[in-house]
PDB file of C-alpha atoms and ligand atoms in Angstrom:
ATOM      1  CA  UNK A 101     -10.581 -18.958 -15.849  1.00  0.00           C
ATOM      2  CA  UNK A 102     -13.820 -20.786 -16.710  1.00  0.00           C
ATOM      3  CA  UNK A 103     -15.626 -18.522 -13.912  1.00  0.00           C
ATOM      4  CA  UNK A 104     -14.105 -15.563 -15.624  1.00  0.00           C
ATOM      5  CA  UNK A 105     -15.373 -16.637 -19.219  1.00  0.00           C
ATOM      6  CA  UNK A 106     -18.951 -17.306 -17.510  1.00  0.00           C
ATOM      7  CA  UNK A 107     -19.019 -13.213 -16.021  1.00  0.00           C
ATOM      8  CA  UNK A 108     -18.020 -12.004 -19.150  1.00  0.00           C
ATOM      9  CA  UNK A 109     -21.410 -14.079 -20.842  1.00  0.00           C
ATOM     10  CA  UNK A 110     -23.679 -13.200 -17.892  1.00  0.00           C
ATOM     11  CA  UNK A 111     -22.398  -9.717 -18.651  1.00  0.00           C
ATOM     12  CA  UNK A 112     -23.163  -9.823 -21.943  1.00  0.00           C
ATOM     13  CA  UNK A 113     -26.443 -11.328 -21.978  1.00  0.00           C
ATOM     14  CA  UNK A 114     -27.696  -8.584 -19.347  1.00  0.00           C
ATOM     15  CA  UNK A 115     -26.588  -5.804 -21.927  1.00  0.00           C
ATOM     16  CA  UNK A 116     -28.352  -7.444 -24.346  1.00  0.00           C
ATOM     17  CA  UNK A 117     -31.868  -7.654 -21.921  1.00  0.00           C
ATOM     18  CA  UNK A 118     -31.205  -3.770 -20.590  1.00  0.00           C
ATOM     19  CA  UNK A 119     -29.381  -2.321 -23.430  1.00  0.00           C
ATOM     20  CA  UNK A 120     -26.408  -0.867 -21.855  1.00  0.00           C
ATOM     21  CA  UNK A 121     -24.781  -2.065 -18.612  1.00  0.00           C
ATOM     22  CA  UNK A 122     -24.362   0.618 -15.695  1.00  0.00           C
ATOM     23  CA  UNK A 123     -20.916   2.147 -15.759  1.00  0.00           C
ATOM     24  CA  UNK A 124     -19.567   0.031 -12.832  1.00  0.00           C
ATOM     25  CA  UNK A 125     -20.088  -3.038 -14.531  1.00  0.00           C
ATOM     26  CA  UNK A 126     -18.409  -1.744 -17.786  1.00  0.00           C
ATOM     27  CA  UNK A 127     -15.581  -0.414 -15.828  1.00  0.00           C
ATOM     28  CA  UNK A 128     -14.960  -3.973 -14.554  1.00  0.00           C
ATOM     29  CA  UNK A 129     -16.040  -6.257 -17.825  1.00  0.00           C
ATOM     30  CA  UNK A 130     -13.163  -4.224 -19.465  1.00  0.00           C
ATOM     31  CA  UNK A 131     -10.513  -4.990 -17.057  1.00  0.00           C
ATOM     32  CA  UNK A 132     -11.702  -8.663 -17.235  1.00  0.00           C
ATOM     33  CA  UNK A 133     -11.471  -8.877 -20.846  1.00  0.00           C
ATOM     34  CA  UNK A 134      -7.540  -7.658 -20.498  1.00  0.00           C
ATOM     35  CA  UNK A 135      -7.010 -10.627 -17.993  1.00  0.00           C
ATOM     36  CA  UNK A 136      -8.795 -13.466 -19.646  1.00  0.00           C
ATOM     37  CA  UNK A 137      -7.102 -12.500 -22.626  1.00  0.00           C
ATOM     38  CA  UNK A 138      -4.001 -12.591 -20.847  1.00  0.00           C
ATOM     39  CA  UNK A 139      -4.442 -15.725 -19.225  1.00  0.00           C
ATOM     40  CA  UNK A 140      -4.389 -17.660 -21.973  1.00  0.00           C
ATOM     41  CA  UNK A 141      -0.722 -17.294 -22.615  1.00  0.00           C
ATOM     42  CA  UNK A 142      -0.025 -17.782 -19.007  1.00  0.00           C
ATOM     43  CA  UNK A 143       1.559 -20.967 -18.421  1.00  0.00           C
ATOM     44  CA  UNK A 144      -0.785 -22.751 -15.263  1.00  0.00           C
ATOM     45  CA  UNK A 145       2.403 -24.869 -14.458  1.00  0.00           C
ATOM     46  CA  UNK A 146       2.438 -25.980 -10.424  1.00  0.00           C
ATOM     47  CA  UNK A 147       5.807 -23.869  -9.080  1.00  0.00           C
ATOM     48  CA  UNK A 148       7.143 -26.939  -8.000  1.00  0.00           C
ATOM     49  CA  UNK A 149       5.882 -27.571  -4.634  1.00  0.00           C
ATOM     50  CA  UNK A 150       6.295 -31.408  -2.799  1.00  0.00           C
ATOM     51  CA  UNK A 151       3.881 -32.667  -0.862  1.00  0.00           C
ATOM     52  CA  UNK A 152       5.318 -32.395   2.286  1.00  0.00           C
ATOM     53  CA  UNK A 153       6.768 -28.991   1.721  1.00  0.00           C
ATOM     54  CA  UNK A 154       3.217 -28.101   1.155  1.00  0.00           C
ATOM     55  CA  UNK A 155       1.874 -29.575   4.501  1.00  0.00           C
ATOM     56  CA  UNK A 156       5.340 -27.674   6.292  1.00  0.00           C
ATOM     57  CA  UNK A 157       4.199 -24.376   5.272  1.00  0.00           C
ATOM     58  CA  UNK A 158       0.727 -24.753   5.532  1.00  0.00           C
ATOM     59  CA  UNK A 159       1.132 -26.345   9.253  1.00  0.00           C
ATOM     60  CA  UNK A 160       3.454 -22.974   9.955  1.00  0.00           C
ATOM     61  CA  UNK A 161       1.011 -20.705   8.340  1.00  0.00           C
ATOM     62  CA  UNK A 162       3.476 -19.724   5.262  1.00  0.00           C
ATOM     63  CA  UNK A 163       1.728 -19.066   1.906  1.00  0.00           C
ATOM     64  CA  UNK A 164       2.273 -21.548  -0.582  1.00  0.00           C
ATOM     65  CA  UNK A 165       2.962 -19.110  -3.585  1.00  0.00           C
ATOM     66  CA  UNK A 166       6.403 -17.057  -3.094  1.00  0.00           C
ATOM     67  CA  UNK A 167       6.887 -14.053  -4.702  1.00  0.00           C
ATOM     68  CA  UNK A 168       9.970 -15.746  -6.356  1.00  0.00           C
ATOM     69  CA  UNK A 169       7.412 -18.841  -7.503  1.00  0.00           C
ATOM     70  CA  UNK A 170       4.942 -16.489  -9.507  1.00  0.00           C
ATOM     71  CA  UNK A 171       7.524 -15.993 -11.933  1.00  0.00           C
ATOM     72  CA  UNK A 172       5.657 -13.205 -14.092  1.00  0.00           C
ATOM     73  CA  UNK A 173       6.787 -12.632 -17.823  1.00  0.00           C
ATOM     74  CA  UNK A 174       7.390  -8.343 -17.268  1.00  0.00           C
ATOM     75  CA  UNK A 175       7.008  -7.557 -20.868  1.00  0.00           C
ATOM     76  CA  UNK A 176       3.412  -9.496 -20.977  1.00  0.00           C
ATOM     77  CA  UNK A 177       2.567  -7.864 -17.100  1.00  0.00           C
ATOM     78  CA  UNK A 178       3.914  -4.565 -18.682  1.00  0.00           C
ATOM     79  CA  UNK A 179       1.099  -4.835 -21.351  1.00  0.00           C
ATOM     80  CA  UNK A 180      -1.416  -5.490 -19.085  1.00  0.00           C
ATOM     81  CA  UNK A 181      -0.396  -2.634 -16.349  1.00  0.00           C
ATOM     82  CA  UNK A 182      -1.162  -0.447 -19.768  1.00  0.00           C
ATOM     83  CA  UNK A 183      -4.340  -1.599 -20.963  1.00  0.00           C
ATOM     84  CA  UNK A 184      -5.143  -1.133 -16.940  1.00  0.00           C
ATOM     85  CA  UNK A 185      -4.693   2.429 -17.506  1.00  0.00           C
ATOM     86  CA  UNK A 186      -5.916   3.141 -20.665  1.00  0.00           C
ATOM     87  CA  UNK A 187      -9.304   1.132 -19.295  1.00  0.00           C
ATOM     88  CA  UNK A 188      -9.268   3.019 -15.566  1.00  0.00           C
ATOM     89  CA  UNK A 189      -8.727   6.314 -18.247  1.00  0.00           C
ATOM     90  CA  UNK A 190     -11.565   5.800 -19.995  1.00  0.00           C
ATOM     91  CA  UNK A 191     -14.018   4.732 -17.145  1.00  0.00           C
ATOM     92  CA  UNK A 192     -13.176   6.719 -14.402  1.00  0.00           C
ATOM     93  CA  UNK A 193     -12.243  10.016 -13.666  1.00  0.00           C
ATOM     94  CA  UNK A 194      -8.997   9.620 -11.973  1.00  0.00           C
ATOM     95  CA  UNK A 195      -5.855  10.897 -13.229  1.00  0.00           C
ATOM     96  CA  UNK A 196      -3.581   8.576 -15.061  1.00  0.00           C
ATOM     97  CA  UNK A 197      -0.790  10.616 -16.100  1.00  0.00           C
ATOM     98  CA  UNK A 198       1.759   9.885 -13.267  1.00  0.00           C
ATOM     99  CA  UNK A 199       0.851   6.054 -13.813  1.00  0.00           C
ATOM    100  CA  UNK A 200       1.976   6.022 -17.312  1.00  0.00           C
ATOM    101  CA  UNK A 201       5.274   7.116 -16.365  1.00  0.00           C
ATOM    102  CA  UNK A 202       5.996   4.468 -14.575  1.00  0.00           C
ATOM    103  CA  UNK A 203       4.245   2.428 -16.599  1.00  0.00           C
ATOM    104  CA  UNK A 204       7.246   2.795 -19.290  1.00  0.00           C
ATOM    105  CA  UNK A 205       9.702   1.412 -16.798  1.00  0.00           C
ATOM    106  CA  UNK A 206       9.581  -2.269 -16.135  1.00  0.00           C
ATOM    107  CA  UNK A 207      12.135  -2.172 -13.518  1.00  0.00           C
ATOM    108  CA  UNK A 208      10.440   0.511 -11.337  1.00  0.00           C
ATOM    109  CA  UNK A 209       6.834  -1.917 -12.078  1.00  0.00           C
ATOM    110  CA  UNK A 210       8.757  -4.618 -10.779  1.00  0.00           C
ATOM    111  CA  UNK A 211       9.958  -2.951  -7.915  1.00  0.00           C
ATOM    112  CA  UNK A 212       6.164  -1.385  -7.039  1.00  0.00           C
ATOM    113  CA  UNK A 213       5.039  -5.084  -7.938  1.00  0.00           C
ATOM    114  CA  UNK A 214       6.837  -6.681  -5.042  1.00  0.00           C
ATOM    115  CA  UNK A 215       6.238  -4.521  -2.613  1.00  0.00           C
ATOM    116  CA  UNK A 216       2.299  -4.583  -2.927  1.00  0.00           C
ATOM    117  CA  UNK A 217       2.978  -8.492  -2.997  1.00  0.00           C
ATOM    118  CA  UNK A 218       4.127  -8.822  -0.058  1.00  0.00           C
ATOM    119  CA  UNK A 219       1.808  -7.116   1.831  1.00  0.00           C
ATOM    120  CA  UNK A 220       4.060  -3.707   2.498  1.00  0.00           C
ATOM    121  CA  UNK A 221       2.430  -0.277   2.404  1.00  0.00           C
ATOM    122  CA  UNK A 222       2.831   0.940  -1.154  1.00  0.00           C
ATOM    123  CA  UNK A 223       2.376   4.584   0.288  1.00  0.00           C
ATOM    124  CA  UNK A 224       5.960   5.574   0.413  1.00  0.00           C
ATOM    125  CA  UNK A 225       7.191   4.179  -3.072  1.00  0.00           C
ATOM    126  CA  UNK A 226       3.960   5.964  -4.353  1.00  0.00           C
ATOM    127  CA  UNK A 227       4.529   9.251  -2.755  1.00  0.00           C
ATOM    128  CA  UNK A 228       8.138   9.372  -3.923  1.00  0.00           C
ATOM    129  CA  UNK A 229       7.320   8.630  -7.466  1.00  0.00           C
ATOM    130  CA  UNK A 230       4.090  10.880  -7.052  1.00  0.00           C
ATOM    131  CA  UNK A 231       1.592   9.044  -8.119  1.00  0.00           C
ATOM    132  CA  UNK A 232      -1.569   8.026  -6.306  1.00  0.00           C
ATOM    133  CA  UNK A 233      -1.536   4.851  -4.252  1.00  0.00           C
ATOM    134  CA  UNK A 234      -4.826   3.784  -4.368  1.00  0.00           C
ATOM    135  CA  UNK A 235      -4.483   3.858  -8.309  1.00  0.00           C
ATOM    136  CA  UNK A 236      -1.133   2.320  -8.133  1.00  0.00           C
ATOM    137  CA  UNK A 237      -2.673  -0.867  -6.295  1.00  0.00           C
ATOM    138  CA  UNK A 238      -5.770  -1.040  -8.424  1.00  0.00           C
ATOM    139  CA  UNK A 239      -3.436  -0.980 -11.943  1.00  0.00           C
ATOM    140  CA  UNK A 240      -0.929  -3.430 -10.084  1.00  0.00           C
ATOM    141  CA  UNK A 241      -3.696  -5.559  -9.163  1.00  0.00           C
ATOM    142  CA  UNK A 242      -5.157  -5.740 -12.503  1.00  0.00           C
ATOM    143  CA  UNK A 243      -1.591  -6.800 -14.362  1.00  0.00           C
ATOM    144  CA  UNK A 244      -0.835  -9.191 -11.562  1.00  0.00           C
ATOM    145  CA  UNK A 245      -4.407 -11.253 -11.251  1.00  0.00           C
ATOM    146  CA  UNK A 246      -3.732 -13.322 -14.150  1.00  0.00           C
ATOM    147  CA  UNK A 247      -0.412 -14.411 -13.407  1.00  0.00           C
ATOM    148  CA  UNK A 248      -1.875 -14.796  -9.641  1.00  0.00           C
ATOM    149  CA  UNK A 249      -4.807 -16.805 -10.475  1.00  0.00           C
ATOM    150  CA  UNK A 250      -3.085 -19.467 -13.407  1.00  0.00           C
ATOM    151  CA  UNK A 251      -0.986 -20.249 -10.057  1.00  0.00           C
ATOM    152  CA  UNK A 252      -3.842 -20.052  -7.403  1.00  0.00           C
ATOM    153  CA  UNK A 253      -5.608 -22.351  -9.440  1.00  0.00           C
ATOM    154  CA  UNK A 254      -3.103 -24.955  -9.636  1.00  0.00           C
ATOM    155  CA  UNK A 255      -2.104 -24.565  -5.947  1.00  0.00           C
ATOM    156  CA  UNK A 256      -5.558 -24.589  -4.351  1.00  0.00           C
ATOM    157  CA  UNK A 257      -6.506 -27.850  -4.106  1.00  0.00           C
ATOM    158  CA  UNK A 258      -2.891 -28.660  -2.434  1.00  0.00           C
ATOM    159  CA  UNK A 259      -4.306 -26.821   0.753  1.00  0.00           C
ATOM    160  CA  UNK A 260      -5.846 -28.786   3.262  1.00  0.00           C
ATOM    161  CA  UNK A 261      -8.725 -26.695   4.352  1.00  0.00           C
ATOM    162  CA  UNK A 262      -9.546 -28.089   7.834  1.00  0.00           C
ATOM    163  CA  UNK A 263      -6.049 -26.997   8.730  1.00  0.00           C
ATOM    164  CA  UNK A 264      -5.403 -23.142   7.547  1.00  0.00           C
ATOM    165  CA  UNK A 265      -8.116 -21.416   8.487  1.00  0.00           C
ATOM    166  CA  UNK A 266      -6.165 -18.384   8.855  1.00  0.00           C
ATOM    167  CA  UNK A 267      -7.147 -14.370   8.198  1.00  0.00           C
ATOM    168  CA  UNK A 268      -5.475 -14.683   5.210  1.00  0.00           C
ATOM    169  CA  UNK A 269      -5.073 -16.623   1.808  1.00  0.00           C
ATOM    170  CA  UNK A 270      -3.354 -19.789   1.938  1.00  0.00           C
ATOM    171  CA  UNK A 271      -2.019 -19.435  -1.652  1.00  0.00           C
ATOM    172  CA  UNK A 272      -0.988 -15.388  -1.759  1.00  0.00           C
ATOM    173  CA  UNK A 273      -1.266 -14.363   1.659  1.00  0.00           C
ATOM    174  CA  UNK A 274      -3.914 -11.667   0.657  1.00  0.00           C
ATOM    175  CA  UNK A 275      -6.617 -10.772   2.686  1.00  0.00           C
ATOM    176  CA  UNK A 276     -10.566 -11.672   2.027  1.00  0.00           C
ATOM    177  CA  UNK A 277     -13.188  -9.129   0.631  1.00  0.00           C
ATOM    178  CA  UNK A 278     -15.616 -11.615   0.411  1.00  0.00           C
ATOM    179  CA  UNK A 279     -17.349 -14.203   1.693  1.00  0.00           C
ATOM    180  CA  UNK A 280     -19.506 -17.048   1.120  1.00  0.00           C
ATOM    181  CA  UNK A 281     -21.897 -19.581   3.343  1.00  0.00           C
ATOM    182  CA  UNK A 282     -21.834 -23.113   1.541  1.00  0.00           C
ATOM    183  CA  UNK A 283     -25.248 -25.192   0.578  1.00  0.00           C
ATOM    184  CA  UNK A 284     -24.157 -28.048   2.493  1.00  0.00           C
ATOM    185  CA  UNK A 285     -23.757 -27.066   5.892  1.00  0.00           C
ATOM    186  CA  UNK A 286     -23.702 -22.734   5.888  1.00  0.00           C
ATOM    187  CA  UNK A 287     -20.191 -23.263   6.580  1.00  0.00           C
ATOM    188  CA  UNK A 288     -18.286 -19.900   6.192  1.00  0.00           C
ATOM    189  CA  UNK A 289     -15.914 -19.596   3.617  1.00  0.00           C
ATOM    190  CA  UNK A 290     -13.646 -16.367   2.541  1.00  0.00           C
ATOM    191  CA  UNK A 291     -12.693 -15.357  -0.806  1.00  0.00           C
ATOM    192  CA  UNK A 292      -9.311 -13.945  -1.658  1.00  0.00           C
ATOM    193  CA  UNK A 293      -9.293 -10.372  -2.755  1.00  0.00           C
ATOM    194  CA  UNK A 294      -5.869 -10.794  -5.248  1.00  0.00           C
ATOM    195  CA  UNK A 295      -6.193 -14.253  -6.641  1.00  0.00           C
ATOM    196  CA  UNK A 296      -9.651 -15.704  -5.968  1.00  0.00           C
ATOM    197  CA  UNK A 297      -8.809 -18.248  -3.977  1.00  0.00           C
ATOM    198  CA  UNK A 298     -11.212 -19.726  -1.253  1.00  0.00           C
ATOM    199  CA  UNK A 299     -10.605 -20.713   2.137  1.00  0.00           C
ATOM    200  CA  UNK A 300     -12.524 -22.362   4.901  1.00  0.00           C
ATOM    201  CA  UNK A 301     -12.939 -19.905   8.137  1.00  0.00           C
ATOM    202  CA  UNK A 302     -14.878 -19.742  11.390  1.00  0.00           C
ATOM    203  CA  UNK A 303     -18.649 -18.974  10.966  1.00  0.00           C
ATOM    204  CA  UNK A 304     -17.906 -16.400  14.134  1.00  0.00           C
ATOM    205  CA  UNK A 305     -14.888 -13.264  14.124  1.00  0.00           C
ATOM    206  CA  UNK A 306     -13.588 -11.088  12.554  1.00  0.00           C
ATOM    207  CA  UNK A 307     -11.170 -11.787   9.336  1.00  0.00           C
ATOM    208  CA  UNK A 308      -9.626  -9.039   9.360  1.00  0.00           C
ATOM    209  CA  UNK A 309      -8.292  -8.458  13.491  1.00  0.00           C
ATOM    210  CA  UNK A 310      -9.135 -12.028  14.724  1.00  0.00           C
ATOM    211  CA  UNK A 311     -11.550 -10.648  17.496  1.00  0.00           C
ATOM    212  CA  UNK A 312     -14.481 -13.277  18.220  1.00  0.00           C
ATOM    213  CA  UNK A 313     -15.756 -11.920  21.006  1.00  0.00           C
ATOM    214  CA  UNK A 314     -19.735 -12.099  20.577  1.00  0.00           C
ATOM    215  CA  UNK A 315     -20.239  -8.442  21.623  1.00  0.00           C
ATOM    216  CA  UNK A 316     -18.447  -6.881  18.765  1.00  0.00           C
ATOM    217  CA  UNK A 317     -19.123  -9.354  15.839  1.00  0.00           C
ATOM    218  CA  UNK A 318     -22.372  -8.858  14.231  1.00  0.00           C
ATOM    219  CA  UNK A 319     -24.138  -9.186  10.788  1.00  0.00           C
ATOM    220  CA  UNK A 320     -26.876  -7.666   9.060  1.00  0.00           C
ATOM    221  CA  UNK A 321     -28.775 -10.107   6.406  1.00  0.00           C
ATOM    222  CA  UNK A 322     -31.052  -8.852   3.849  1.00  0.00           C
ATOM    223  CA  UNK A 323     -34.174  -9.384   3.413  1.00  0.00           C
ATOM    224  CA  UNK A 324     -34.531 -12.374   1.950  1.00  0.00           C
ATOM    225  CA  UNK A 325     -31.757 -13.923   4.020  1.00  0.00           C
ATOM    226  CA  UNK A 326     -29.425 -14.111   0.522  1.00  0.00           C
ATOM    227  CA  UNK A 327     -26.752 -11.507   1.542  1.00  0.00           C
ATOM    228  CA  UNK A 328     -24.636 -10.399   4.969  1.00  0.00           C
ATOM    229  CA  UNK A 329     -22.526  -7.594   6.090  1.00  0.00           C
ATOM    230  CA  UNK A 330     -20.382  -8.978   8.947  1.00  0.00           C
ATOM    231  CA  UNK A 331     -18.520  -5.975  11.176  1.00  0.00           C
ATOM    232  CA  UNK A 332     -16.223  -5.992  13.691  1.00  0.00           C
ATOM    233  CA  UNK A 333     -16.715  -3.317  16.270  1.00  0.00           C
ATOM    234  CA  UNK A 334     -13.070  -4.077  17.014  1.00  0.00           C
ATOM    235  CA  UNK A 335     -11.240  -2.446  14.330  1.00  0.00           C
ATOM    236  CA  UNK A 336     -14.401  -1.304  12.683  1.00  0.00           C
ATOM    237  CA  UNK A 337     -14.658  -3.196   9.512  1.00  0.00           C
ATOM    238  CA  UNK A 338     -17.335  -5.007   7.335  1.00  0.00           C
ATOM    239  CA  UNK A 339     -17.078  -8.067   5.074  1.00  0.00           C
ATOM    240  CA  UNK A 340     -19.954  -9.031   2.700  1.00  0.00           C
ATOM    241  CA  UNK A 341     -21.056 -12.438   1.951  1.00  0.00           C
ATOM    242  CA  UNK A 342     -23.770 -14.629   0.371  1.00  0.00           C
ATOM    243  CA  UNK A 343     -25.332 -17.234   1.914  1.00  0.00           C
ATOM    244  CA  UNK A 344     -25.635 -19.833  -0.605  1.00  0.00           C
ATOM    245  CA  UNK A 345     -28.424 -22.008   0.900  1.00  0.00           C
ATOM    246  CA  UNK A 346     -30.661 -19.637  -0.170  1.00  0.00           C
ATOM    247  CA  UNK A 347     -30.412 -19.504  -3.958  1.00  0.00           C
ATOM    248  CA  UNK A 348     -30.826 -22.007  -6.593  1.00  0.00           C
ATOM    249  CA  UNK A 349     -29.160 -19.957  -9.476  1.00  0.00           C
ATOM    250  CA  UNK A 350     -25.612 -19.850 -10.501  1.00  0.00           C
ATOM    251  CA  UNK A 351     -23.209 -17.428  -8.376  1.00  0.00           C
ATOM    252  CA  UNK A 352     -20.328 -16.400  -9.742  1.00  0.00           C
ATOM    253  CA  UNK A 353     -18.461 -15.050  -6.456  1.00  0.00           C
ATOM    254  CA  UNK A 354     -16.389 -12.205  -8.439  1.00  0.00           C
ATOM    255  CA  UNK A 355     -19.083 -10.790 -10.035  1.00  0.00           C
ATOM    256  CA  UNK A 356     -20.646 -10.978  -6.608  1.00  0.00           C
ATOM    257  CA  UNK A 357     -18.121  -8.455  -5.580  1.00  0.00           C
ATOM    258  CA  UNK A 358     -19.604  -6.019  -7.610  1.00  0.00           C
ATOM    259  CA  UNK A 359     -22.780  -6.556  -7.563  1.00  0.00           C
ATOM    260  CA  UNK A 360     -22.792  -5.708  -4.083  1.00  0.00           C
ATOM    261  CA  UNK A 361     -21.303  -2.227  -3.984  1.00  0.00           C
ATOM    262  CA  UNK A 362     -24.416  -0.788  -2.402  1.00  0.00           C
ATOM    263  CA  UNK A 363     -23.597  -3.325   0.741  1.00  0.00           C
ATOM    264  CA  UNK A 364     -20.271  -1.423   0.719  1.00  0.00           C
ATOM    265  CA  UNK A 365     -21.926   1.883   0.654  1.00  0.00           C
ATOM    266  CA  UNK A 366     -23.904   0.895   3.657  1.00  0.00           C
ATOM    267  CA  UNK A 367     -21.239  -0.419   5.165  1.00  0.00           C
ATOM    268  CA  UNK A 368     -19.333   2.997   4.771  1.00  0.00           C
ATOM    269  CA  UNK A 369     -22.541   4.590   6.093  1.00  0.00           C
ATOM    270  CA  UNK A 370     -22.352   3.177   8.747  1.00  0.00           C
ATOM    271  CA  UNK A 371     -18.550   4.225   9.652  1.00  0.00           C
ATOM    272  CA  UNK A 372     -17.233   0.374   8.548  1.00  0.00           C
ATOM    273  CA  UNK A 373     -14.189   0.302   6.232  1.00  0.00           C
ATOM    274  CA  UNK A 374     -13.711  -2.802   3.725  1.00  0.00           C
ATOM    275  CA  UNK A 375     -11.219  -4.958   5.819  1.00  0.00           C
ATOM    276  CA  UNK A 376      -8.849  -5.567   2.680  1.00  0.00           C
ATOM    277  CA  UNK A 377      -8.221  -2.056   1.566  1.00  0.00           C
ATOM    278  CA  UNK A 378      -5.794   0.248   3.259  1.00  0.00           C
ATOM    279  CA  UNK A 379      -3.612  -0.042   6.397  1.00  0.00           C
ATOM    280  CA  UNK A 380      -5.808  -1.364   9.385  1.00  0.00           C
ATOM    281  CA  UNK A 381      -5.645   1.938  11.588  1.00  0.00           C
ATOM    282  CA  UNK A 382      -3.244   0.302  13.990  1.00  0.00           C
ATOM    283  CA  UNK A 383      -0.748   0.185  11.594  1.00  0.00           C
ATOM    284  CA  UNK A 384      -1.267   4.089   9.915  1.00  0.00           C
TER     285      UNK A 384
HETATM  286 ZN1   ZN B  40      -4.809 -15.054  -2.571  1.00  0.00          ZN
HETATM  287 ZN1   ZN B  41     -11.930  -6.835  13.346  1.00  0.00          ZN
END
């Protein structure tokens, strides 16, 4: 929450040197504001998890946070999955009638809920209730990420790090979209792309398909050695990180995210997909 308080001043402050921010940054600042505003209702209770129950799941590679543990309030997440649309309405162009439908229905958000939750293609449930997926997910995502991170938060420091390194997030099973090198020894760690949380991962292969065979794992720094698109030639996609032993100023890794798009752009360019988005084409 603190790191989410901190964007929202860094934010400001750079409006305040440029004038106006560019649209990207708006787009996200306002679906921030809706979650830190949230969050502060949101109990950050611990679901309940013992010790060794922790190191049982963790040793068989089993998420910590259940989908029955994240115990969401609907009528608050029903608030939020609104002022998601009103906010993708009035900084995008995509079309948000279909969304609002549902959006008046907290069974049927529920129901859409779990499904992206657990990891199943939303494509089906999305398709029969015609709206688009892609802005399904990104609303979803929105009214779920404070609930998801008031948990994460209070989980994280359960996991034992040494132990996990798995492809995906030891809290919500999510996969990375972002990565980070730490100061102390450029170990590489991954960042959750639902709740945030950080996990400790091979500096070599691919998050995404496990390949780590030298030959199709490669990276491309910038120039001054701060930033890194990883891609796997494997199932062809990138991951984008920051190597922090070469800054001294603060880094807020979710801002990062965004501050990064042209890295995603090259990625693209370059016929890469972003690893966490989307079926993984063996799966389509
Ligand atoms: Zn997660
Ligand atoms: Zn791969």
């Amino acid at each position: 929450m603190e790191v989410d308080s901190r964007v929202l001043e860094k934010l400001g402050d750079r409006q305040e040197k440029e004038g106006s921010l560019p649209e990207i940054l708006e787009f996200y600042r306002a679906l921030l504001r809706i979650q830190v505003e949230a969050r502060a209702a949101i109990s950050t209770a611990q679901p309940g998890l013992t010790k060794t129950k922790v190191s049982v799941q963790i040793r068989k590679g089993i998420p910590l946070l259940k989908w029955d543990a994240l115990s969401a309030d609907w009528p608050t997440f029903q608030n939020l999955f609104q002022a998601a649309i009103a906010a993708i309405d009035e900084h995008t162009t995509s079309e948000c009638e279909s969304l609002r439908k549902v959006a008046a229905d907290t069974a049927l958000l529920e129901e859409a809920t779990r499904i992206w939750y657990e990891g199943s293609s939303l494509s089906p449930w999305a398709g029969s209730h015609g709206i688009d997926e892609e802005l399904l997910a990104a609303a979803i995502h929105c009214a779920i990420k404070p609930f998801l991170t008031s948990k994460a938060e209070s989980l994280i420091g359960l996991v034992p790090q040494k132990q996990w390194r798995r492809e995906y997030c030891p809290i919500c099973g999510g996969k990375p979209d972002f990565a980070y090198l730490d100061k102390e020894r450029g170990s590489r760690w991954l960042v959750c792309s639902r709740c945030d949380s950080e996990w400790l991962f091979q500096r070599l292969g691919c998050p995404y398909c496990g390949n780590n065979d030298p030959e199709a794992q490669a990276y491309f720094a910038s120039e001054d050695d701060l930033y890194r698109l990883y891609t796997c030639q494997s199932c062809k996609t990138y991951l984008k990180a920051i190597d922090l032993r070469h800054t001294e100023s603060e880094v807020l890794l979710p801002l990062e995210r965004v501050l990064t798009v042209d890295m995603d752009r090259q990625g693209q360019e370059q016929g890469y997909r972003g690893g966490w988005a989307g079926t993984a084409p063996d799966e389509q």
